[in-house]
PDB file of C-alpha atoms in Angstrom:
ATOM      1  CA  MET A   1       0.000   0.000   0.000  1.00 42.00           C
ATOM      2  CA  ALA A   2       2.806   2.399   0.859  1.00 42.00           C
ATOM      3  CA  GLY A   3       4.249   1.830  -2.593  1.00 44.00           C
ATOM      4  CA  SER A   4       1.531   4.033  -4.105  1.00 44.00           C
ATOM      5  CA  TYR A   5       2.402   6.849  -1.666  1.00 51.00           C
ATOM      6  CA  LYS A   6       6.152   7.180  -2.228  1.00 52.00           C
ATOM      7  CA  GLY A   7       5.724  10.928  -1.906  1.00 53.00           C
ATOM      8  CA  PHE A   8       5.454  10.516   1.866  1.00 55.00           C
ATOM      9  CA  ARG A   9       9.228  10.642   2.120  1.00 57.00           C
ATOM     10  CA  LYS A  10       8.978  14.373   1.315  1.00 60.00           C
ATOM     11  CA  VAL A  11       6.095  15.011   3.707  1.00 65.00           C
ATOM     12  CA  SER A  12       6.806  16.493   7.122  1.00 67.00           C
ATOM     13  CA  ASP A  13       6.023  14.714  10.365  1.00 66.00           C
ATOM     14  CA  ALA A  14       3.342  17.279  11.162  1.00 66.00           C
ATOM     15  CA  GLU A  15       1.528  16.577   7.905  1.00 69.00           C
ATOM     16  CA  LEU A  16       1.654  12.842   8.523  1.00 67.00           C
ATOM     17  CA  MET A  17       0.324  13.342  12.035  1.00 69.00           C
ATOM     18  CA  ALA A  18      -2.494  15.497  10.674  1.00 68.00           C
ATOM     19  CA  VAL A  19      -3.560  12.702   8.316  1.00 68.00           C
ATOM     20  CA  VAL A  20      -3.418  10.064  11.052  1.00 69.00           C
ATOM     21  CA  ASN A  21      -5.061  12.168  13.784  1.00 69.00           C
ATOM     22  CA  ALA A  22      -7.878  13.436  11.564  1.00 65.00           C
ATOM     23  CA  PRO A  23      -8.708  10.581   9.177  1.00 67.00           C
ATOM     24  CA  GLU A  24     -12.026  12.145   8.149  1.00 71.00           C
ATOM     25  CA  GLY A  25     -11.846  13.256   4.564  1.00 68.00           C
ATOM     26  CA  HIS A  26      -8.931  10.939   3.744  1.00 68.00           C
ATOM     27  CA  SER A  27      -9.150   7.517   2.162  1.00 74.00           C
ATOM     28  CA  GLU A  28      -8.377   4.516   4.334  1.00 75.00           C
ATOM     29  CA  SER A  29      -5.439   3.591   2.146  1.00 75.00           C
ATOM     30  CA  LEU A  30      -3.934   7.065   2.611  1.00 74.00           C
ATOM     31  CA  VAL A  31      -4.341   6.888   6.394  1.00 73.00           C
ATOM     32  CA  ASP A  32      -2.827   3.391   6.453  1.00 77.00           C
ATOM     33  CA  ALA A  33       0.101   4.559   4.300  1.00 77.00           C
ATOM     34  CA  ALA A  34       0.666   7.518   6.623  1.00 74.00           C
ATOM     35  CA  ARG A  35       0.704   5.174   9.628  1.00 74.00           C
ATOM     36  CA  GLU A  36       3.213   2.913   7.852  1.00 78.00           C
ATOM     37  CA  GLU A  37       5.436   5.908   7.073  1.00 77.00           C
ATOM     38  CA  ILE A  38       5.302   7.015  10.713  1.00 72.00           C
ATOM     39  CA  GLU A  39       6.281   3.476  11.788  1.00 75.00           C
ATOM     40  CA  ARG A  40       9.100   3.551   9.237  1.00 77.00           C
ATOM     41  CA  ARG A  41      10.335   6.823  10.750  1.00 72.00           C
ATOM     42  CA  GLY A  42      10.466   5.294  14.203  1.00 74.00           C
ATOM     43  CA  GLY A  43       6.946   5.083  15.531  1.00 71.00           C
ATOM     44  CA  MET A  44       4.257   7.436  16.679  1.00 69.00           C
ATOM     45  CA  GLU A  45       5.949   8.304  19.979  1.00 70.00           C
ATOM     46  CA  LYS A  46       9.233   9.187  18.316  1.00 69.00           C
ATOM     47  CA  VAL A  47       7.545  11.387  15.703  1.00 66.00           C
ATOM     48  CA  GLU A  48       5.441  13.111  18.370  1.00 70.00           C
ATOM     49  CA  GLY A  49       8.549  13.601  20.529  1.00 68.00           C
ATOM     50  CA  GLN A  50      10.462  15.132  17.619  1.00 65.00           C
ATOM     51  CA  MET A  51       7.553  17.425  16.848  1.00 65.00           C
ATOM     52  CA  ARG A  52       7.297  18.475  20.517  1.00 65.00           C
ATOM     53  CA  LYS A  53      11.051  19.071  20.699  1.00 63.00           C
ATOM     54  CA  LEU A  54      10.913  21.139  17.512  1.00 59.00           C
ATOM     55  CA  ALA A  55       7.984  23.178  18.844  1.00 58.00           C
ATOM     56  CA  ASP A  56       9.807  23.751  22.145  1.00 56.00           C
ATOM     57  CA  LYS A  57      12.938  24.789  20.286  1.00 54.00           C
ATOM     58  CA  ARG A  58      10.980  27.264  18.183  1.00 50.00           C
ATOM     59  CA  ILE A  59       9.465  28.795  21.293  1.00 46.00           C
ATOM     60  CA  THR A  60      12.604  28.885  23.458  1.00 46.00           C
ATOM     61  CA  ASP A  61      15.218  29.200  20.727  1.00 45.00           C
ATOM     62  CA  ASP A  62      15.414  32.983  20.912  1.00 47.00           C
ATOM     63  CA  PRO A  63      13.006  34.633  23.304  1.00 46.00           C
ATOM     64  CA  SER A  64      13.993  38.089  22.091  1.00 44.00           C
ATOM     65  CA  ARG A  65      12.501  37.374  18.678  1.00 45.00           C
ATOM     66  CA  PHE A  66       9.045  37.802  20.161  1.00 44.00           C
ATOM     67  CA  LEU A  67      10.038  41.204  21.522  1.00 44.00           C
ATOM     68  CA  GLU A  68      11.749  42.221  18.290  1.00 46.00           C
ATOM     69  CA  PHE A  69       8.498  42.795  16.405  1.00 51.00           C
ATOM     70  CA  LYS A  70       7.107  44.819  19.297  1.00 57.00           C
ATOM     71  CA  GLU A  71      10.274  46.922  19.530  1.00 61.00           C
ATOM     72  CA  THR A  72      10.315  47.449  15.773  1.00 75.00           C
ATOM     73  CA  LYS A  73       6.681  48.498  15.820  1.00 82.00           C
ATOM     74  CA  GLU A  74       7.266  50.916  18.690  1.00 85.00           C
ATOM     75  CA  ARG A  75      10.376  52.269  16.970  1.00 86.00           C
ATOM     76  CA  ASN A  76       8.426  52.892  13.770  1.00 89.00           C
ATOM     77  CA  ILE A  77       5.686  54.651  15.722  1.00 91.00           C
ATOM     78  CA  ARG A  78       8.228  56.892  17.465  1.00 92.00           C
ATOM     79  CA  ARG A  79       9.955  57.559  14.141  1.00 93.00           C
ATOM     80  CA  GLY A  80       6.685  58.695  12.546  1.00 93.00           C
ATOM     81  CA  ILE A  81       5.928  60.969  15.476  1.00 95.00           C
ATOM     82  CA  ARG A  82       9.421  62.476  15.274  1.00 95.00           C
ATOM     83  CA  TRP A  83       8.937  63.088  11.534  1.00 95.00           C
ATOM     84  CA  GLY A  84       5.773  65.028  12.277  1.00 96.00           C
ATOM     85  CA  MET A  85       7.321  66.918  15.179  1.00 96.00           C
ATOM     86  CA  TRP A  86      10.439  67.990  13.279  1.00 96.00           C
ATOM     87  CA  SER A  87       8.409  68.905  10.192  1.00 96.00           C
ATOM     88  CA  ALA A  88       6.256  71.190  12.322  1.00 97.00           C
ATOM     89  CA  TYR A  89       9.325  72.667  14.051  1.00 97.00           C
ATOM     90  CA  ALA A  90      11.043  73.222  10.687  1.00 96.00           C
ATOM     91  CA  SER A  91       7.913  74.939   9.354  1.00 96.00           C
ATOM     92  CA  ALA A  92       7.836  77.148  12.455  1.00 96.00           C
ATOM     93  CA  GLY A  93      11.484  78.046  12.089  1.00 95.00           C
ATOM     94  CA  PHE A  94      11.142  78.687   8.385  1.00 93.00           C
ATOM     95  CA  ALA A  95       8.125  80.959   8.891  1.00 92.00           C
ATOM     96  CA  ALA A  96       9.893  82.900  11.643  1.00 92.00           C
ATOM     97  CA  LEU A  97      13.059  83.214   9.555  1.00 92.00           C
ATOM     98  CA  LEU A  98      11.064  84.421   6.556  1.00 88.00           C
ATOM     99  CA  ALA A  99       9.256  86.974   8.732  1.00 87.00           C
ATOM    100  CA  ILE A 100      12.545  88.292  10.096  1.00 87.00           C
ATOM    101  CA  VAL A 101      14.107  88.478   6.632  1.00 85.00           C
ATOM    102  CA  LEU A 102      11.066  90.314   5.255  1.00 82.00           C
ATOM    103  CA  PHE A 103      11.009  92.706   8.192  1.00 80.00           C
ATOM    104  CA  VAL A 104      14.729  93.514   8.108  1.00 81.00           C
ATOM    105  CA  SER A 105      15.169  93.604   4.331  1.00 77.00           C
ATOM    106  CA  ALA A 106      15.544  96.935   2.643  1.00 57.00           C
ATOM    107  CA  ALA A 107      13.511  95.868  -0.368  1.00 61.00           C
ATOM    108  CA  PRO A 108      11.846  98.623  -2.378  1.00 59.00           C
ATOM    109  CA  ALA A 109       8.406  97.226  -1.650  1.00 61.00           C
ATOM    110  CA  LEU A 110       8.397  96.644   2.080  1.00 62.00           C
ATOM    111  CA  PRO A 111       5.994  93.941   3.200  1.00 68.00           C
ATOM    112  CA  SER A 112       2.971  94.958   5.116  1.00 77.00           C
ATOM    113  CA  PRO A 113       3.119  94.525   8.892  1.00 80.00           C
ATOM    114  CA  GLN A 114       0.144  92.174   8.543  1.00 84.00           C
ATOM    115  CA  ALA A 115       2.205  89.803   6.353  1.00 83.00           C
ATOM    116  CA  VAL A 116       5.025  89.705   8.896  1.00 86.00           C
ATOM    117  CA  ALA A 117       2.537  89.223  11.740  1.00 89.00           C
ATOM    118  CA  ARG A 118       0.837  86.403   9.791  1.00 90.00           C
ATOM    119  CA  LEU A 119       4.205  84.659   9.278  1.00 90.00           C
ATOM    120  CA  LEU A 120       5.037  84.998  12.964  1.00 93.00           C
ATOM    121  CA  PHE A 121       1.578  83.646  13.824  1.00 95.00           C
ATOM    122  CA  TYR A 122       2.161  80.614  11.569  1.00 94.00           C
ATOM    123  CA  GLY A 123       5.573  80.117  13.169  1.00 95.00           C
ATOM    124  CA  ALA A 124       4.094  80.166  16.669  1.00 97.00           C
ATOM    125  CA  LEU A 125       1.217  77.917  15.561  1.00 97.00           C
ATOM    126  CA  PHE A 126       3.565  75.309  14.073  1.00 97.00           C
ATOM    127  CA  LEU A 127       5.786  75.517  17.138  1.00 96.00           C
ATOM    128  CA  GLY A 128       2.822  74.701  19.387  1.00 97.00           C
ATOM    129  CA  LEU A 129       1.505  72.002  17.072  1.00 97.00           C
ATOM    130  CA  GLY A 130       4.974  70.447  16.900  1.00 96.00           C
ATOM    131  CA  PHE A 131       5.037  70.234  20.687  1.00 97.00           C
ATOM    132  CA  GLY A 132       1.575  68.672  20.584  1.00 97.00           C
ATOM    133  CA  ILE A 133       2.785  66.065  18.085  1.00 96.00           C
ATOM    134  CA  PHE A 134       5.750  65.402  20.388  1.00 95.00           C
ATOM    135  CA  ARG A 135       3.178  64.723  23.134  1.00 95.00           C
ATOM    136  CA  ASN A 136       1.467  62.189  20.789  1.00 94.00           C
ATOM    137  CA  SER A 137      -1.595  64.345  20.108  1.00 95.00           C
ATOM    138  CA  ARG A 138      -3.618  63.192  17.120  1.00 95.00           C
ATOM    139  CA  ILE A 139      -5.489  66.487  17.008  1.00 97.00           C
ATOM    140  CA  CYS A 140      -2.264  68.497  16.767  1.00 97.00           C
ATOM    141  CA  ALA A 141      -0.956  66.235  14.001  1.00 96.00           C
ATOM    142  CA  VAL A 142      -4.139  66.606  11.945  1.00 97.00           C
ATOM    143  CA  LEU A 143      -4.327  70.372  12.567  1.00 97.00           C
ATOM    144  CA  ALA A 144      -0.697  70.855  11.497  1.00 97.00           C
ATOM    145  CA  PHE A 145      -1.411  68.897   8.319  1.00 97.00           C
ATOM    146  CA  MET A 146      -4.550  70.926   7.572  1.00 97.00           C
ATOM    147  CA  VAL A 147      -2.805  74.257   8.204  1.00 96.00           C
ATOM    148  CA  MET A 148       0.015  73.215   5.883  1.00 96.00           C
ATOM    149  CA  LEU A 149      -2.538  72.249   3.235  1.00 95.00           C
ATOM    150  CA  LEU A 150      -4.087  75.709   3.538  1.00 94.00           C
ATOM    151  CA  ILE A 151      -0.721  77.460   3.307  1.00 92.00           C
ATOM    152  CA  ILE A 152       0.733  75.603   0.310  1.00 93.00           C
ATOM    153  CA  PRO A 153      -1.513  77.203  -2.378  1.00 92.00           C
ATOM    154  CA  VAL A 154      -0.449  80.737  -1.394  1.00 89.00           C
ATOM    155  CA  LEU A 155       3.293  80.001  -1.221  1.00 87.00           C
ATOM    156  CA  PRO A 156       5.661  81.264  -3.897  1.00 84.00           C
ATOM    157  CA  ILE A 157       6.852  78.555  -6.275  1.00 89.00           C
ATOM    158  CA  PRO A 158      10.392  78.160  -4.792  1.00 88.00           C
ATOM    159  CA  LEU A 159       8.890  77.366  -1.372  1.00 88.00           C
ATOM    160  CA  ILE A 160       6.482  74.670  -2.565  1.00 92.00           C
ATOM    161  CA  LEU A 161       9.043  71.835  -2.569  1.00 94.00           C
ATOM    162  CA  PRO A 162      10.124  72.370   1.074  1.00 93.00           C
ATOM    163  CA  ALA A 163       6.451  72.663   2.023  1.00 94.00           C
ATOM    164  CA  LEU A 164       5.704  69.341   0.308  1.00 95.00           C
ATOM    165  CA  VAL A 165       8.554  67.705   2.244  1.00 95.00           C
ATOM    166  CA  ALA A 166       7.092  69.130   5.453  1.00 95.00           C
ATOM    167  CA  LEU A 167       3.663  67.873   4.366  1.00 95.00           C
ATOM    168  CA  TYR A 168       5.117  64.387   3.955  1.00 95.00           C
ATOM    169  CA  GLY A 169       6.588  64.603   7.463  1.00 96.00           C
ATOM    170  CA  LEU A 170       3.245  65.730   8.846  1.00 96.00           C
ATOM    171  CA  ILE A 171       1.523  62.770   7.184  1.00 95.00           C
ATOM    172  CA  ARG A 172       4.044  60.489   8.879  1.00 95.00           C
ATOM    173  CA  GLY A 173       3.271  62.300  12.130  1.00 95.00           C
ATOM    174  CA  ILE A 174      -0.455  61.662  11.700  1.00 95.00           C
ATOM    175  CA  LEU A 175       0.173  57.979  11.038  1.00 94.00           C
ATOM    176  CA  GLY A 176       2.560  57.775  14.000  1.00 93.00           C
ATOM    177  CA  THR A 177       0.195  59.411  16.479  1.00 95.00           C
ATOM    178  CA  PHE A 178      -2.757  57.286  15.390  1.00 93.00           C
ATOM    179  CA  ALA A 179      -0.608  54.135  15.523  1.00 92.00           C
ATOM    180  CA  TYR A 180       0.594  55.154  18.991  1.00 92.00           C
ATOM    181  CA  HIS A 181      -2.946  55.438  20.334  1.00 91.00           C
ATOM    182  CA  LYS A 182      -3.967  52.176  18.665  1.00 89.00           C
ATOM    183  CA  HIS A 183      -0.918  50.511  20.210  1.00 86.00           C
ATOM    184  CA  LEU A 184      -1.930  51.850  23.626  1.00 86.00           C
ATOM    185  CA  ALA A 185      -5.470  50.543  23.188  1.00 86.00           C
ATOM    186  CA  ASP A 186      -4.209  47.096  22.104  1.00 82.00           C
ATOM    187  CA  GLY A 187      -1.806  46.919  25.041  1.00 73.00           C
ATOM    188  CA  LYS A 188      -4.524  47.403  27.664  1.00 54.00           C
TER     189      LYS A 188
END
């Protein structure tokens, strides 16, 4: 009977055990051939012992491998939050620097005080939102993203590329803060 199932030599012990332990859905000749193959490999006890030893080895082989995924996940969450935080801080610094340059410049067409005040307001706003993102606030991350979306259309063309980079960082910040809160909810 086993002659018709020569492929059993390539089948794992676990698959053989599955056929023997759950014979429903398998032909009697297949179950008998699986039993013969198990006997050929040293008997049911030996195969079960090897499977148990293999399962124990997989579990105790490297206990840190179970923590590795968790640490990687937490590291990615922190990295996303830092992206959002530094993007907001860079936007704040850039707005403040632009306001100072516009205020101090001796250009023929001096900017209006309202434009400088608006830039300083955006700088302070992004500074506060960046701190909120640092504190893992989803609301601050979404607000910073929305403010940046509102600012981009009115920016001069040379400033659009840095704003898009900051927008990318703010998106990462949104994903990081939401993942952080989901991770907290799953941990409890």
